[in-house]
Amino acid sequence: MYEDIINLPHHVSKTRPQMSLIERAAQFSPFSALDGYDDAVDETARLTDRQAALSDDARTELDRKMQFLKEVISFHPEVTAVYFLPDLKKEGGAYLTAIGHVKKLDDFERAMVFDDGSVIPYDSILALSGEVFPEEL
């Protein structure tokens, strides 16, 4: 049976153009009936943290450090700020650390601005550290 067709010439259509290899391969690409399902599962599985509330002592220490920064802001001191960044897609967020020279403390916008342009809202800051701060603060 196979011997009957093995030596026949390959058919090439005279009316239709030949498909490129990419077009032919696309016919066999996997089909996803639930488009976006994998992305939704990944997003649900992504972990976020809850924003911790500062204790009264920690809030007092942070307030003292912010006040001290206002006094030495003209020197553009280098600080390390630990802050909470809310997640844009779901409840919670992430704790991040920024290290840089403070350019401005914007009381109107209630934000700390670094020389590199990054901005951290006051309410997001959990801790400040750096060589600029005296030990007794």
PDB file of C-alpha atoms in Angstrom:
ATOM      1  CA  MET A   1       0.000   0.000   0.000  1.00  0.00           C
ATOM      2  CA  TYR A   2       2.687   2.502   1.001  1.00  0.00           C
ATOM      3  CA  GLU A   3       4.750   1.369  -1.964  1.00  0.00           C
ATOM      4  CA  ASP A   4       2.058   2.814  -4.242  1.00  0.00           C
ATOM      5  CA  ILE A   5       2.660   6.396  -3.096  1.00  0.00           C
ATOM      6  CA  ILE A   6       6.287   6.484  -1.967  1.00  0.00           C
ATOM      7  CA  ASN A   7       7.663   7.551  -5.314  1.00  0.00           C
ATOM      8  CA  LEU A   8       4.960  10.051  -6.262  1.00  0.00           C
ATOM      9  CA  PRO A   9       6.057  13.725  -6.577  1.00  0.00           C
ATOM     10  CA  HIS A  10       5.284  16.150  -3.721  1.00  0.00           C
ATOM     11  CA  HIS A  11       2.130  18.165  -4.456  1.00  0.00           C
ATOM     12  CA  VAL A  12       2.558  21.931  -4.682  1.00  0.00           C
ATOM     13  CA  SER A  13      -0.587  24.044  -5.094  1.00  0.00           C
ATOM     14  CA  LYS A  14      -0.752  26.278  -8.111  1.00  0.00           C
ATOM     15  CA  THR A  15      -3.463  28.500  -6.599  1.00  0.00           C
ATOM     16  CA  ARG A  16      -2.358  28.986  -2.983  1.00  0.00           C
ATOM     17  CA  PRO A  17       0.970  30.417  -1.775  1.00  0.00           C
ATOM     18  CA  GLN A  18       3.196  28.208   0.321  1.00  0.00           C
ATOM     19  CA  MET A  19       3.185  28.815   4.103  1.00  0.00           C
ATOM     20  CA  SER A  20       6.369  29.931   5.772  1.00  0.00           C
ATOM     21  CA  LEU A  21       7.897  27.627   8.380  1.00  0.00           C
ATOM     22  CA  ILE A  22       6.739  29.966  11.164  1.00  0.00           C
ATOM     23  CA  GLU A  23       3.135  29.904   9.915  1.00  0.00           C
ATOM     24  CA  ARG A  24       3.221  26.127   9.672  1.00  0.00           C
ATOM     25  CA  ALA A  25       4.671  25.799  13.181  1.00  0.00           C
ATOM     26  CA  ALA A  26       1.976  28.107  14.591  1.00  0.00           C
ATOM     27  CA  GLN A  27      -0.649  25.529  13.678  1.00  0.00           C
ATOM     28  CA  PHE A  28       0.817  23.213  16.279  1.00  0.00           C
ATOM     29  CA  SER A  29       1.350  25.740  19.112  1.00  0.00           C
ATOM     30  CA  PRO A  30      -0.363  24.874  22.401  1.00  0.00           C
ATOM     31  CA  PHE A  31      -3.884  26.120  22.888  1.00  0.00           C
ATOM     32  CA  SER A  32      -4.899  27.678  26.193  1.00  0.00           C
ATOM     33  CA  ALA A  33      -8.640  27.569  26.802  1.00  0.00           C
ATOM     34  CA  LEU A  34      -8.259  29.580  30.008  1.00  0.00           C
ATOM     35  CA  ASP A  35      -6.277  32.557  28.771  1.00  0.00           C
ATOM     36  CA  GLY A  36      -4.821  34.467  31.741  1.00  0.00           C
ATOM     37  CA  TYR A  37      -5.524  31.680  34.238  1.00  0.00           C
ATOM     38  CA  ASP A  38      -1.840  31.027  34.943  1.00  0.00           C
ATOM     39  CA  ASP A  39      -1.253  34.738  35.552  1.00  0.00           C
ATOM     40  CA  ALA A  40      -4.187  34.872  37.979  1.00  0.00           C
ATOM     41  CA  VAL A  41      -2.876  31.843  39.888  1.00  0.00           C
ATOM     42  CA  ASP A  42       0.611  33.367  40.068  1.00  0.00           C
ATOM     43  CA  GLU A  43      -0.818  36.658  41.348  1.00  0.00           C
ATOM     44  CA  THR A  44      -2.841  34.886  44.031  1.00  0.00           C
ATOM     45  CA  ALA A  45       0.199  32.905  45.140  1.00  0.00           C
ATOM     46  CA  ARG A  46       2.389  36.018  45.386  1.00  0.00           C
ATOM     47  CA  LEU A  47       2.928  36.804  49.038  1.00  0.00           C
ATOM     48  CA  THR A  48       2.550  40.240  50.574  1.00  0.00           C
ATOM     49  CA  ASP A  49       3.225  41.480  54.089  1.00  0.00           C
ATOM     50  CA  ARG A  50       0.943  43.459  56.363  1.00  0.00           C
ATOM     51  CA  GLN A  51       2.106  46.870  57.459  1.00  0.00           C
ATOM     52  CA  ALA A  52       3.247  46.722  61.058  1.00  0.00           C
ATOM     53  CA  ALA A  53       2.103  49.367  63.502  1.00  0.00           C
ATOM     54  CA  LEU A  54       4.914  51.152  65.313  1.00  0.00           C
ATOM     55  CA  SER A  55       5.060  51.033  69.080  1.00  0.00           C
ATOM     56  CA  ASP A  56       4.958  54.332  70.956  1.00  0.00           C
ATOM     57  CA  ASP A  57       8.700  54.086  71.700  1.00  0.00           C
ATOM     58  CA  ALA A  58       9.559  53.374  68.069  1.00  0.00           C
ATOM     59  CA  ARG A  59       7.328  56.260  66.919  1.00  0.00           C
ATOM     60  CA  THR A  60       9.031  58.616  69.402  1.00  0.00           C
ATOM     61  CA  GLU A  61      12.507  57.551  68.227  1.00  0.00           C
ATOM     62  CA  LEU A  62      11.494  58.015  64.588  1.00  0.00           C
ATOM     63  CA  ASP A  63      10.061  61.473  65.335  1.00  0.00           C
ATOM     64  CA  ARG A  64      13.332  62.492  67.035  1.00  0.00           C
ATOM     65  CA  LYS A  65      15.373  61.300  64.064  1.00  0.00           C
ATOM     66  CA  MET A  66      13.120  63.145  61.608  1.00  0.00           C
ATOM     67  CA  GLN A  67      13.477  66.328  63.660  1.00  0.00           C
ATOM     68  CA  PHE A  68      17.262  65.901  63.711  1.00  0.00           C
ATOM     69  CA  LEU A  69      17.286  65.373  59.924  1.00  0.00           C
ATOM     70  CA  LYS A  70      15.460  68.672  59.480  1.00  0.00           C
ATOM     71  CA  GLU A  71      18.296  70.378  61.368  1.00  0.00           C
ATOM     72  CA  VAL A  72      21.064  68.858  59.229  1.00  0.00           C
ATOM     73  CA  ILE A  73      19.241  68.601  55.882  1.00  0.00           C
ATOM     74  CA  SER A  74      21.542  71.179  54.256  1.00  0.00           C
ATOM     75  CA  PHE A  75      24.390  68.631  54.492  1.00  0.00           C
ATOM     76  CA  HIS A  76      22.391  66.026  52.511  1.00  0.00           C
ATOM     77  CA  PRO A  77      23.087  63.310  55.084  1.00  0.00           C
ATOM     78  CA  GLU A  78      23.193  59.672  54.064  1.00  0.00           C
ATOM     79  CA  VAL A  79      20.515  57.604  55.772  1.00  0.00           C
ATOM     80  CA  THR A  80      19.062  54.136  55.578  1.00  0.00           C
ATOM     81  CA  ALA A  81      15.275  54.127  55.588  1.00  0.00           C
ATOM     82  CA  VAL A  82      13.187  51.009  56.118  1.00  0.00           C
ATOM     83  CA  TYR A  83       9.715  51.599  54.758  1.00  0.00           C
ATOM     84  CA  PHE A  84       6.541  49.838  53.704  1.00  0.00           C
ATOM     85  CA  LEU A  85       5.458  49.949  50.062  1.00  0.00           C
ATOM     86  CA  PRO A  86       1.777  49.057  49.569  1.00  0.00           C
ATOM     87  CA  ASP A  87       1.011  46.589  46.792  1.00  0.00           C
ATOM     88  CA  LEU A  88      -0.946  48.076  43.898  1.00  0.00           C
ATOM     89  CA  LYS A  89      -2.808  44.861  43.060  1.00  0.00           C
ATOM     90  CA  LYS A  90      -3.743  43.302  46.388  1.00  0.00           C
ATOM     91  CA  GLU A  91      -3.887  43.880  50.106  1.00  0.00           C
ATOM     92  CA  GLY A  92      -0.558  44.210  51.878  1.00  0.00           C
ATOM     93  CA  GLY A  93       2.789  45.179  50.463  1.00  0.00           C
ATOM     94  CA  ALA A  94       6.522  44.777  50.950  1.00  0.00           C
ATOM     95  CA  TYR A  95       9.182  46.097  53.290  1.00  0.00           C
ATOM     96  CA  LEU A  96      11.987  47.835  51.434  1.00  0.00           C
ATOM     97  CA  THR A  97      15.237  49.507  52.390  1.00  0.00           C
ATOM     98  CA  ALA A  98      16.503  52.674  50.731  1.00  0.00           C
ATOM     99  CA  ILE A  99      20.000  54.015  51.251  1.00  0.00           C
ATOM    100  CA  GLY A 100      20.810  57.471  49.994  1.00  0.00           C
ATOM    101  CA  HIS A 101      21.446  61.114  50.647  1.00  0.00           C
ATOM    102  CA  VAL A 102      18.379  63.019  51.795  1.00  0.00           C
ATOM    103  CA  LYS A 103      17.780  66.026  49.571  1.00  0.00           C
ATOM    104  CA  LYS A 104      14.589  67.335  51.113  1.00  0.00           C
ATOM    105  CA  LEU A 105      12.002  66.710  53.805  1.00  0.00           C
ATOM    106  CA  ASP A 106       8.771  67.897  52.221  1.00  0.00           C
ATOM    107  CA  ASP A 107       6.335  68.630  55.052  1.00  0.00           C
ATOM    108  CA  PHE A 108       3.619  69.718  52.614  1.00  0.00           C
ATOM    109  CA  GLU A 109       3.684  66.388  50.737  1.00  0.00           C
ATOM    110  CA  ARG A 110       4.764  64.569  53.924  1.00  0.00           C
ATOM    111  CA  ALA A 111       7.600  62.807  52.134  1.00  0.00           C
ATOM    112  CA  MET A 112      11.351  62.298  52.271  1.00  0.00           C
ATOM    113  CA  VAL A 113      13.095  62.992  48.950  1.00  0.00           C
ATOM    114  CA  PHE A 114      16.489  61.482  48.134  1.00  0.00           C
ATOM    115  CA  ASP A 115      19.133  62.909  45.778  1.00  0.00           C
ATOM    116  CA  ASP A 116      18.325  60.176  43.240  1.00  0.00           C
ATOM    117  CA  GLY A 117      14.703  61.379  43.071  1.00  0.00           C
ATOM    118  CA  SER A 118      13.123  58.556  45.043  1.00  0.00           C
ATOM    119  CA  VAL A 119      10.346  59.634  47.393  1.00  0.00           C
ATOM    120  CA  ILE A 120       9.228  57.898  50.583  1.00  0.00           C
ATOM    121  CA  PRO A 121       6.025  59.032  52.318  1.00  0.00           C
ATOM    122  CA  TYR A 122       6.512  59.834  56.011  1.00  0.00           C
ATOM    123  CA  ASP A 123       3.723  57.440  57.014  1.00  0.00           C
ATOM    124  CA  SER A 124       5.519  54.536  55.301  1.00  0.00           C
ATOM    125  CA  ILE A 125       8.820  54.947  57.157  1.00  0.00           C
ATOM    126  CA  LEU A 126       9.379  52.407  59.922  1.00  0.00           C
ATOM    127  CA  ALA A 127      13.005  53.073  60.848  1.00  0.00           C
ATOM    128  CA  LEU A 128      15.868  55.411  60.055  1.00  0.00           C
ATOM    129  CA  SER A 129      19.550  54.764  60.659  1.00  0.00           C
ATOM    130  CA  GLY A 130      22.900  56.132  59.602  1.00  0.00           C
ATOM    131  CA  GLU A 131      26.126  57.620  60.847  1.00  0.00           C
ATOM    132  CA  VAL A 132      24.532  61.057  60.882  1.00  0.00           C
ATOM    133  CA  PHE A 133      22.423  60.215  63.935  1.00  0.00           C
ATOM    134  CA  PRO A 134      24.009  60.693  67.384  1.00  0.00           C
ATOM    135  CA  GLU A 135      23.985  57.627  69.644  1.00  0.00           C
ATOM    136  CA  GLU A 136      21.650  59.248  72.184  1.00  0.00           C
ATOM    137  CA  LEU A 137      18.780  59.631  69.672  1.00  0.00           C
TER     138      LEU A 137
END
